[in-house]
Amino acid sequence: IALGKLHADDKKYTTALAYYERAKKAGCEMERLSVLLAHTFFGLADYEMCEKYLKEALSHNPMNIQAFLELCPEAIESPHIDLLKYLD
């Protein structure tokens, strides 16, 4: 997971996905991984997959919206994702 995050932080999203997929196959904790995948897919402009993983992260813990926004503050103003539907 750490190597994937390192690449995502450098905006190397495709490389980050490869590391995240390895982590997923290895059985790593999905709550954190779901947040990181949502961020990565947002960076790739794949908003459908971003929302898929954001929903998954929120199903683990509703506070994961905060973790997502810390990684991806630009999502707040994005016309592609309606974050209000995730806030209660």
Coordinates of C-alpha atoms in Angstrom, one line a residue:
I1 CA 0.0 0.0 0.0
A2 CA 2.8 2.4 0.9
L3 CA 4.4 2.2 -2.5
G4 CA 1.1 2.8 -4.2
K5 CA 0.5 5.9 -2.1
L6 CA 4.0 7.1 -2.9
H7 CA 3.2 6.9 -6.7
A8 CA -0.3 8.4 -6.3
D9 CA 1.2 11.3 -4.4
D10 CA 3.5 11.8 -7.4
K11 CA 0.5 11.6 -9.7
K12 CA 1.7 8.3 -11.2
Y13 CA -1.8 6.9 -10.8
T14 CA -1.4 3.9 -13.2
T15 CA 1.6 2.7 -11.3
A16 CA -0.2 3.3 -8.0
L17 CA -3.1 1.1 -9.2
A18 CA -0.7 -1.8 -9.9
Y19 CA 0.6 -1.7 -6.3
Y20 CA -2.9 -1.4 -4.9
E21 CA -4.1 -4.4 -6.9
R22 CA -1.2 -6.4 -5.5
A23 CA -2.2 -5.3 -2.0
K24 CA -5.8 -6.2 -2.7
K25 CA -4.8 -9.7 -3.8
A26 CA -2.6 -10.1 -0.8
G27 CA -5.6 -9.5 1.4
C28 CA -4.6 -6.1 2.8
E29 CA -7.1 -4.1 4.8
M30 CA -9.8 -2.9 2.4
E31 CA -11.1 0.1 4.4
R32 CA -7.9 2.1 3.8
L33 CA -7.3 0.6 0.4
S34 CA -10.8 1.7 -0.8
V35 CA -10.1 5.3 0.2
L36 CA -6.7 5.2 -1.7
L37 CA -8.3 3.6 -4.7
A38 CA -11.1 6.2 -4.8
H39 CA -8.4 8.9 -4.8
T40 CA -6.4 7.2 -7.5
F41 CA -9.4 6.8 -9.8
F42 CA -10.3 10.4 -9.2
G43 CA -6.8 11.4 -10.3
L44 CA -7.3 9.2 -13.5
A45 CA -10.6 11.0 -14.1
D46 CA -12.4 7.6 -13.8
Y47 CA -15.2 9.0 -11.7
E48 CA -17.4 5.9 -11.9
M49 CA -14.7 3.8 -10.3
C50 CA -13.9 6.6 -7.9
E51 CA -17.4 6.5 -6.6
K52 CA -17.5 2.7 -6.5
Y53 CA -14.5 2.7 -4.1
L54 CA -15.7 5.7 -2.2
K55 CA -19.0 4.0 -1.5
E56 CA -17.0 0.9 -0.4
A57 CA -14.9 2.9 1.9
L58 CA -17.9 4.6 3.4
S59 CA -19.6 1.2 4.0
H60 CA -16.7 0.4 6.3
N61 CA -16.8 3.7 8.1
P62 CA -18.7 6.9 7.2
M63 CA -15.8 9.0 8.5
N64 CA -13.8 7.8 5.5
I65 CA -15.2 10.8 3.6
Q66 CA -12.8 12.9 5.6
A67 CA -9.9 10.7 4.7
F68 CA -10.9 10.9 1.0
L69 CA -11.2 14.7 1.1
E70 CA -7.8 15.0 2.8
L71 CA -6.2 13.1 -0.1
C72 CA -8.3 14.7 -2.7
P73 CA -9.6 18.2 -1.7
E74 CA -10.2 19.1 -5.3
A75 CA -13.1 16.6 -5.3
I76 CA -15.1 19.2 -3.2
E77 CA -15.6 21.4 -6.3
S78 CA -15.7 18.7 -8.9
P79 CA -18.7 18.6 -11.1
H80 CA -18.2 14.9 -11.6
I81 CA -18.9 13.7 -8.1
D82 CA -21.8 14.8 -5.9
L83 CA -20.2 14.5 -2.5
L84 CA -23.3 15.9 -0.8
K85 CA -25.1 12.6 -1.3
Y86 CA -22.4 11.0 0.9
L87 CA -22.7 13.5 3.8
D88 CA -25.4 13.2 6.5

